[in-house]
């Protein structure tokens, strides 16, 4: 799996060869993170999730495939788990 983030999009390439591209605006924590924070991600949930430890964001590949956006409270100041927690 690989993850890349540009100014507008989150792109996840899955292990089966599919790629998911979603608007970065759907995930405020990632949108507001520094480039270094965006690049520091880990596989989670036996490969079914992505975790950004520096911003405490968790996304599941299932949620990305379903087009799930972050809940409204997912922002840099929100202290709970991120959207689509695995």
mmCIF file with all atom_site columns, C-alpha atoms in Angstrom, residues 4-7 30 32-40 52:
data_model
loop_
_atom_site.group_PDB
_atom_site.id
_atom_site.type_symbol
_atom_site.label_atom_id
_atom_site.label_alt_id
_atom_site.label_comp_id
_atom_site.label_asym_id
_atom_site.label_entity_id
_atom_site.label_seq_id
_atom_site.pdbx_PDB_ins_code
_atom_site.Cartn_x
_atom_site.Cartn_y
_atom_site.Cartn_z
_atom_site.occupancy
_atom_site.B_iso_or_equiv
_atom_site.pdbx_formal_charge
_atom_site.auth_seq_id
_atom_site.auth_comp_id
_atom_site.auth_asym_id
_atom_site.auth_atom_id
_atom_site.pdbx_PDB_model_num
ATOM 1  C CA . UNK A 1 4  ? 0.407  10.232 -1.202 1.00 0.00 ? 4  UNK A CA 1
ATOM 2  C CA . UNK A 1 5  ? -1.125 13.609 -0.484 1.00 0.00 ? 5  UNK A CA 1
ATOM 3  C CA . UNK A 1 6  ? -0.926 16.732 -2.589 1.00 0.00 ? 6  UNK A CA 1
ATOM 4  C CA . UNK A 1 7  ? -2.578 20.109 -2.029 1.00 0.00 ? 7  UNK A CA 1
ATOM 5  C CA . UNK A 1 30 ? -4.823 15.897 6.955  1.00 0.00 ? 30 UNK A CA 1
ATOM 6  C CA . UNK A 1 32 ? -4.300 21.175 8.008  1.00 0.00 ? 32 UNK A CA 1
ATOM 7  C CA . UNK A 1 33 ? -1.263 18.969 8.685  1.00 0.00 ? 33 UNK A CA 1
ATOM 8  C CA . UNK A 1 34 ? 2.265  19.842 7.650  1.00 0.00 ? 34 UNK A CA 1
ATOM 9  C CA . UNK A 1 35 ? 3.879  17.932 4.796  1.00 0.00 ? 35 UNK A CA 1
ATOM 10 C CA . UNK A 1 36 ? 6.052  16.059 7.320  1.00 0.00 ? 36 UNK A CA 1
ATOM 11 C CA . UNK A 1 37 ? 2.968  15.050 9.344  1.00 0.00 ? 37 UNK A CA 1
ATOM 12 C CA . UNK A 1 38 ? 1.200  13.900 6.164  1.00 0.00 ? 38 UNK A CA 1
ATOM 13 C CA . UNK A 1 39 ? 4.164  11.784 5.122  1.00 0.00 ? 39 UNK A CA 1
ATOM 14 C CA . UNK A 1 40 ? 4.434  10.068 8.524  1.00 0.00 ? 40 UNK A CA 1
ATOM 15 C CA . UNK A 1 52 ? -1.062 9.220  11.049 1.00 0.00 ? 52 UNK A CA 1
#
